[in-house]
C-alpha cells in the first residue's frame, strides 16, 4: 500500500477519533438527530439488517472479525447470536464508546475490543468478517489491497460495503472537493461494484467468489454490500 493510502488512514484516524467522535456517538444511538442525519441513520440501520440477514441466525462456535467496528452496533448483534467477536477500529474513542455501551453481562466476554489496523495478520483467523462502511473512503485499488490482506484469514465469508459509483454520488463527490478540507469530512470515494468484484476474485486466485450484492440508499446515505465467500 502506497503513501496515499497511509495518508488517508491517518486522516480517518484523526477525523473519527477526534473531530467526529461525539457526532458518531449520537448518530449510532437513539438520540434525536437532524433530518439529514436521521436519513443516514436509517440507511445504516437498513444496511446493518441486510448484513445480518446474510449471516447464520446462530453463530455459536464461530468467530467474527468486525473490521472497523466504530461504536460497536454490529459486534453486539453478532455476539448476541453467539459469536466470539474481535472488534477493531483505528479510532480509539469510538472503540471506547462501544465498550462502555455494552452492559449485557452475557455478551461482555464474547467481544474483544481493540484499537488498530483491521487488516493486520496477527489478528488471527475468523469464520466471518464484516467491514461495514469502513472502506468507503479508500480508492478501489486500496480496497482491493485491504481485502487481499483479510481474505487469507477467513474460513467462510467476508461482507464489505462500498460507495457505489452512480451519477448522483459521483457528482456529489466531485462537488465536495470544492470545499476547503477543514470544512468537510474525508471524502467518500465511489467505486464500481462490478470492477471491485473482479479485482477481489482475481486477487484471491480463485479461492473466493462474490456471491451477492445489495444496494441501500436513504437520503445522503448510499452504500452497497458485497458478500465474498469461499469458492
PDB file of N, CA, C and O in Angstrom, residues 3-16 19-20 137-139 173-189:
ATOM      1  N   UNK A   3       1.896   5.589  -0.179  1.00  0.00           N
ATOM      2  CA  UNK A   3       1.836   6.708   0.761  1.00  0.00           C
ATOM      3  C   UNK A   3       0.441   7.313   0.833  1.00  0.00           C
ATOM      4  O   UNK A   3      -0.014   7.722   1.912  1.00  0.00           O
ATOM      5  N   UNK A   4      -0.259   7.392  -0.313  1.00  0.00           N
ATOM      6  CA  UNK A   4      -1.602   7.969  -0.325  1.00  0.00           C
ATOM      7  C   UNK A   4      -2.540   7.200   0.596  1.00  0.00           C
ATOM      8  O   UNK A   4      -3.367   7.794   1.303  1.00  0.00           O
ATOM      9  N   UNK A   5      -2.419   5.870   0.612  1.00  0.00           N
ATOM     10  CA  UNK A   5      -3.249   5.043   1.496  1.00  0.00           C
ATOM     11  C   UNK A   5      -2.982   5.377   2.956  1.00  0.00           C
ATOM     12  O   UNK A   5      -3.915   5.577   3.746  1.00  0.00           O
ATOM     13  N   UNK A   6      -1.704   5.437   3.325  1.00  0.00           N
ATOM     14  CA  UNK A   6      -1.356   5.696   4.720  1.00  0.00           C
ATOM     15  C   UNK A   6      -1.748   7.112   5.137  1.00  0.00           C
ATOM     16  O   UNK A   6      -2.155   7.339   6.287  1.00  0.00           O
ATOM     17  N   UNK A   7      -1.666   8.067   4.201  1.00  0.00           N
ATOM     18  CA  UNK A   7      -2.107   9.426   4.497  1.00  0.00           C
ATOM     19  C   UNK A   7      -3.603   9.453   4.766  1.00  0.00           C
ATOM     20  O   UNK A   7      -4.073  10.080   5.722  1.00  0.00           O
ATOM     21  N   UNK A   8      -4.367   8.766   3.918  1.00  0.00           N
ATOM     22  CA  UNK A   8      -5.809   8.705   4.109  1.00  0.00           C
ATOM     23  C   UNK A   8      -6.148   8.027   5.432  1.00  0.00           C
ATOM     24  O   UNK A   8      -7.048   8.457   6.161  1.00  0.00           O
ATOM     25  N   UNK A   9      -5.450   6.954   5.759  1.00  0.00           N
ATOM     26  CA  UNK A   9      -5.703   6.236   7.003  1.00  0.00           C
ATOM     27  C   UNK A   9      -5.497   7.155   8.210  1.00  0.00           C
ATOM     28  O   UNK A   9      -6.290   7.135   9.152  1.00  0.00           O
ATOM     29  N   UNK A  10      -4.459   7.976   8.172  1.00  0.00           N
ATOM     30  CA  UNK A  10      -4.212   8.908   9.276  1.00  0.00           C
ATOM     31  C   UNK A  10      -5.303   9.980   9.350  1.00  0.00           C
ATOM     32  O   UNK A  10      -5.709  10.383  10.435  1.00  0.00           O
ATOM     33  N   UNK A  11      -5.789  10.432   8.186  1.00  0.00           N
ATOM     34  CA  UNK A  11      -6.888  11.402   8.167  1.00  0.00           C
ATOM     35  C   UNK A  11      -8.132  10.825   8.830  1.00  0.00           C
ATOM     36  O   UNK A  11      -8.815  11.496   9.613  1.00  0.00           O
ATOM     37  N   UNK A  12      -8.427   9.572   8.506  1.00  0.00           N
ATOM     38  CA  UNK A  12      -9.606   8.923   9.075  1.00  0.00           C
ATOM     39  C   UNK A  12      -9.446   8.709  10.575  1.00  0.00           C
ATOM     40  O   UNK A  12     -10.398   8.872  11.347  1.00  0.00           O
ATOM     41  N   UNK A  13      -8.253   8.337  10.993  1.00  0.00           N
ATOM     42  CA  UNK A  13      -7.994   8.129  12.414  1.00  0.00           C
ATOM     43  C   UNK A  13      -8.212   9.426  13.189  1.00  0.00           C
ATOM     44  O   UNK A  13      -8.822   9.424  14.271  1.00  0.00           O
ATOM     45  N   UNK A  14      -7.752  10.530  12.624  1.00  0.00           N
ATOM     46  CA  UNK A  14      -7.925  11.828  13.278  1.00  0.00           C
ATOM     47  C   UNK A  14      -9.388  12.263  13.275  1.00  0.00           C
ATOM     48  O   UNK A  14      -9.924  12.714  14.293  1.00  0.00           O
ATOM     49  N   UNK A  15     -10.042  12.098  12.117  1.00  0.00           N
ATOM     50  CA  UNK A  15     -11.423  12.566  11.988  1.00  0.00           C
ATOM     51  C   UNK A  15     -12.366  11.797  12.903  1.00  0.00           C
ATOM     52  O   UNK A  15     -13.114  12.382  13.697  1.00  0.00           O
ATOM     53  N   UNK A  16     -12.351  10.456  12.806  1.00  0.00           N
ATOM     54  CA  UNK A  16     -13.294   9.660  13.589  1.00  0.00           C
ATOM     55  C   UNK A  16     -12.869   9.520  15.050  1.00  0.00           C
ATOM     56  O   UNK A  16     -13.705   9.254  15.914  1.00  0.00           O
ATOM     57  N   UNK A  19     -12.394  14.661  15.719  1.00  0.00           N
ATOM     58  CA  UNK A  19     -13.343  15.648  15.194  1.00  0.00           C
ATOM     59  C   UNK A  19     -14.786  15.175  15.275  1.00  0.00           C
ATOM     60  O   UNK A  19     -15.677  15.924  15.684  1.00  0.00           O
ATOM     61  N   UNK A  20     -15.039  13.932  14.866  1.00  0.00           N
ATOM     62  CA  UNK A  20     -16.416  13.471  14.707  1.00  0.00           C
ATOM     63  C   UNK A  20     -16.856  12.421  15.718  1.00  0.00           C
ATOM     64  O   UNK A  20     -17.943  11.864  15.583  1.00  0.00           O
ATOM     65  N   UNK A 137     -13.873   5.216   2.212  1.00  0.00           N
ATOM     66  CA  UNK A 137     -13.067   6.414   1.983  1.00  0.00           C
ATOM     67  C   UNK A 137     -11.800   6.117   1.179  1.00  0.00           C
ATOM     68  O   UNK A 137     -10.965   7.006   0.994  1.00  0.00           O
ATOM     69  N   UNK A 138     -11.652   4.876   0.706  1.00  0.00           N
ATOM     70  CA  UNK A 138     -10.432   4.471   0.013  1.00  0.00           C
ATOM     71  C   UNK A 138     -10.668   4.266  -1.483  1.00  0.00           C
ATOM     72  O   UNK A 138     -11.770   3.921  -1.913  1.00  0.00           O
ATOM     73  N   UNK A 139      -9.612   4.448  -2.255  1.00  0.00           N
ATOM     74  CA  UNK A 139      -9.654   4.186  -3.686  1.00  0.00           C
ATOM     75  C   UNK A 139      -9.850   2.687  -3.926  1.00  0.00           C
ATOM     76  O   UNK A 139      -9.552   1.850  -3.071  1.00  0.00           O
ATOM     77  N   UNK A 173     -19.572  13.722  -4.949  1.00  0.00           N
ATOM     78  CA  UNK A 173     -18.173  13.560  -4.580  1.00  0.00           C
ATOM     79  C   UNK A 173     -17.326  14.658  -5.211  1.00  0.00           C
ATOM     80  O   UNK A 173     -16.477  15.273  -4.564  1.00  0.00           O
ATOM     81  N   UNK A 174     -17.578  14.943  -6.486  1.00  0.00           N
ATOM     82  CA  UNK A 174     -16.829  15.992  -7.172  1.00  0.00           C
ATOM     83  C   UNK A 174     -17.115  17.357  -6.553  1.00  0.00           C
ATOM     84  O   UNK A 174     -16.208  18.166  -6.349  1.00  0.00           O
ATOM     85  N   UNK A 175     -18.373  17.626  -6.215  1.00  0.00           N
ATOM     86  CA  UNK A 175     -18.735  18.908  -5.612  1.00  0.00           C
ATOM     87  C   UNK A 175     -18.104  19.066  -4.234  1.00  0.00           C
ATOM     88  O   UNK A 175     -17.677  20.152  -3.849  1.00  0.00           O
ATOM     89  N   UNK A 176     -18.017  17.972  -3.511  1.00  0.00           N
ATOM     90  CA  UNK A 176     -17.430  18.023  -2.176  1.00  0.00           C
ATOM     91  C   UNK A 176     -15.995  18.466  -2.186  1.00  0.00           C
ATOM     92  O   UNK A 176     -15.504  19.093  -1.242  1.00  0.00           O
ATOM     93  N   UNK A 177     -15.292  18.161  -3.260  1.00  0.00           N
ATOM     94  CA  UNK A 177     -13.895  18.543  -3.350  1.00  0.00           C
ATOM     95  C   UNK A 177     -13.707  20.045  -3.503  1.00  0.00           C
ATOM     96  O   UNK A 177     -12.599  20.548  -3.396  1.00  0.00           O
ATOM     97  N   UNK A 178     -14.801  20.794  -3.778  1.00  0.00           N
ATOM     98  CA  UNK A 178     -14.698  22.237  -3.943  1.00  0.00           C
ATOM     99  C   UNK A 178     -14.555  22.952  -2.606  1.00  0.00           C
ATOM    100  O   UNK A 178     -14.121  24.100  -2.563  1.00  0.00           O
ATOM    101  N   UNK A 179     -14.929  22.281  -1.512  1.00  0.00           N
ATOM    102  CA  UNK A 179     -14.887  22.922  -0.215  1.00  0.00           C
ATOM    103  C   UNK A 179     -13.516  22.743   0.438  1.00  0.00           C
ATOM    104  O   UNK A 179     -12.832  21.741   0.195  1.00  0.00           O
ATOM    105  N   UNK A 180     -13.110  23.688   1.274  1.00  0.00           N
ATOM    106  CA  UNK A 180     -11.828  23.549   1.979  1.00  0.00           C
ATOM    107  C   UNK A 180     -11.817  22.278   2.820  1.00  0.00           C
ATOM    108  O   UNK A 180     -12.835  21.888   3.383  1.00  0.00           O
ATOM    109  N   UNK A 181     -10.665  21.663   2.928  1.00  0.00           N
ATOM    110  CA  UNK A 181     -10.569  20.404   3.661  1.00  0.00           C
ATOM    111  C   UNK A 181     -11.038  20.549   5.099  1.00  0.00           C
ATOM    112  O   UNK A 181     -11.624  19.615   5.659  1.00  0.00           O
ATOM    113  N   UNK A 182     -10.801  21.706   5.720  1.00  0.00           N
ATOM    114  CA  UNK A 182     -11.190  21.887   7.118  1.00  0.00           C
ATOM    115  C   UNK A 182     -12.701  21.912   7.299  1.00  0.00           C
ATOM    116  O   UNK A 182     -13.207  21.753   8.401  1.00  0.00           O
ATOM    117  N   UNK A 183     -13.447  22.092   6.185  1.00  0.00           N
ATOM    118  CA  UNK A 183     -14.897  22.204   6.280  1.00  0.00           C
ATOM    119  C   UNK A 183     -15.630  20.902   5.987  1.00  0.00           C
ATOM    120  O   UNK A 183     -16.851  20.896   5.952  1.00  0.00           O
ATOM    121  N   UNK A 184     -14.913  19.832   5.742  1.00  0.00           N
ATOM    122  CA  UNK A 184     -15.618  18.616   5.349  1.00  0.00           C
ATOM    123  C   UNK A 184     -14.912  17.383   5.898  1.00  0.00           C
ATOM    124  O   UNK A 184     -13.726  17.403   6.225  1.00  0.00           O
ATOM    125  N   UNK A 185     -15.678  16.301   5.975  1.00  0.00           N
ATOM    126  CA  UNK A 185     -15.121  15.020   6.390  1.00  0.00           C
ATOM    127  C   UNK A 185     -14.288  14.445   5.248  1.00  0.00           C
ATOM    128  O   UNK A 185     -14.420  14.873   4.096  1.00  0.00           O
ATOM    129  N   UNK A 186     -13.424  13.467   5.537  1.00  0.00           N
ATOM    130  CA  UNK A 186     -12.705  12.800   4.451  1.00  0.00           C
ATOM    131  C   UNK A 186     -13.685  12.271   3.419  1.00  0.00           C
ATOM    132  O   UNK A 186     -14.721  11.703   3.762  1.00  0.00           O
ATOM    133  N   UNK A 187     -13.383  12.481   2.154  1.00  0.00           N
ATOM    134  CA  UNK A 187     -14.326  12.167   1.079  1.00  0.00           C
ATOM    135  C   UNK A 187     -14.655  10.682   1.021  1.00  0.00           C
ATOM    136  O   UNK A 187     -13.801   9.821   1.233  1.00  0.00           O
ATOM    137  N   UNK A 188     -15.927  10.386   0.740  1.00  0.00           N
ATOM    138  CA  UNK A 188     -16.345   9.032   0.392  1.00  0.00           C
ATOM    139  C   UNK A 188     -16.059   8.863  -1.095  1.00  0.00           C
ATOM    140  O   UNK A 188     -16.417   9.718  -1.901  1.00  0.00           O
ATOM    141  N   UNK A 189     -15.406   7.781  -1.473  1.00  0.00           N
ATOM    142  CA  UNK A 189     -14.967   7.595  -2.852  1.00  0.00           C
ATOM    143  C   UNK A 189     -15.829   6.541  -3.539  1.00  0.00           C
ATOM    144  O   UNK A 189     -15.788   5.364  -3.182  1.00  0.00           O
TER     145      UNK A 189
END
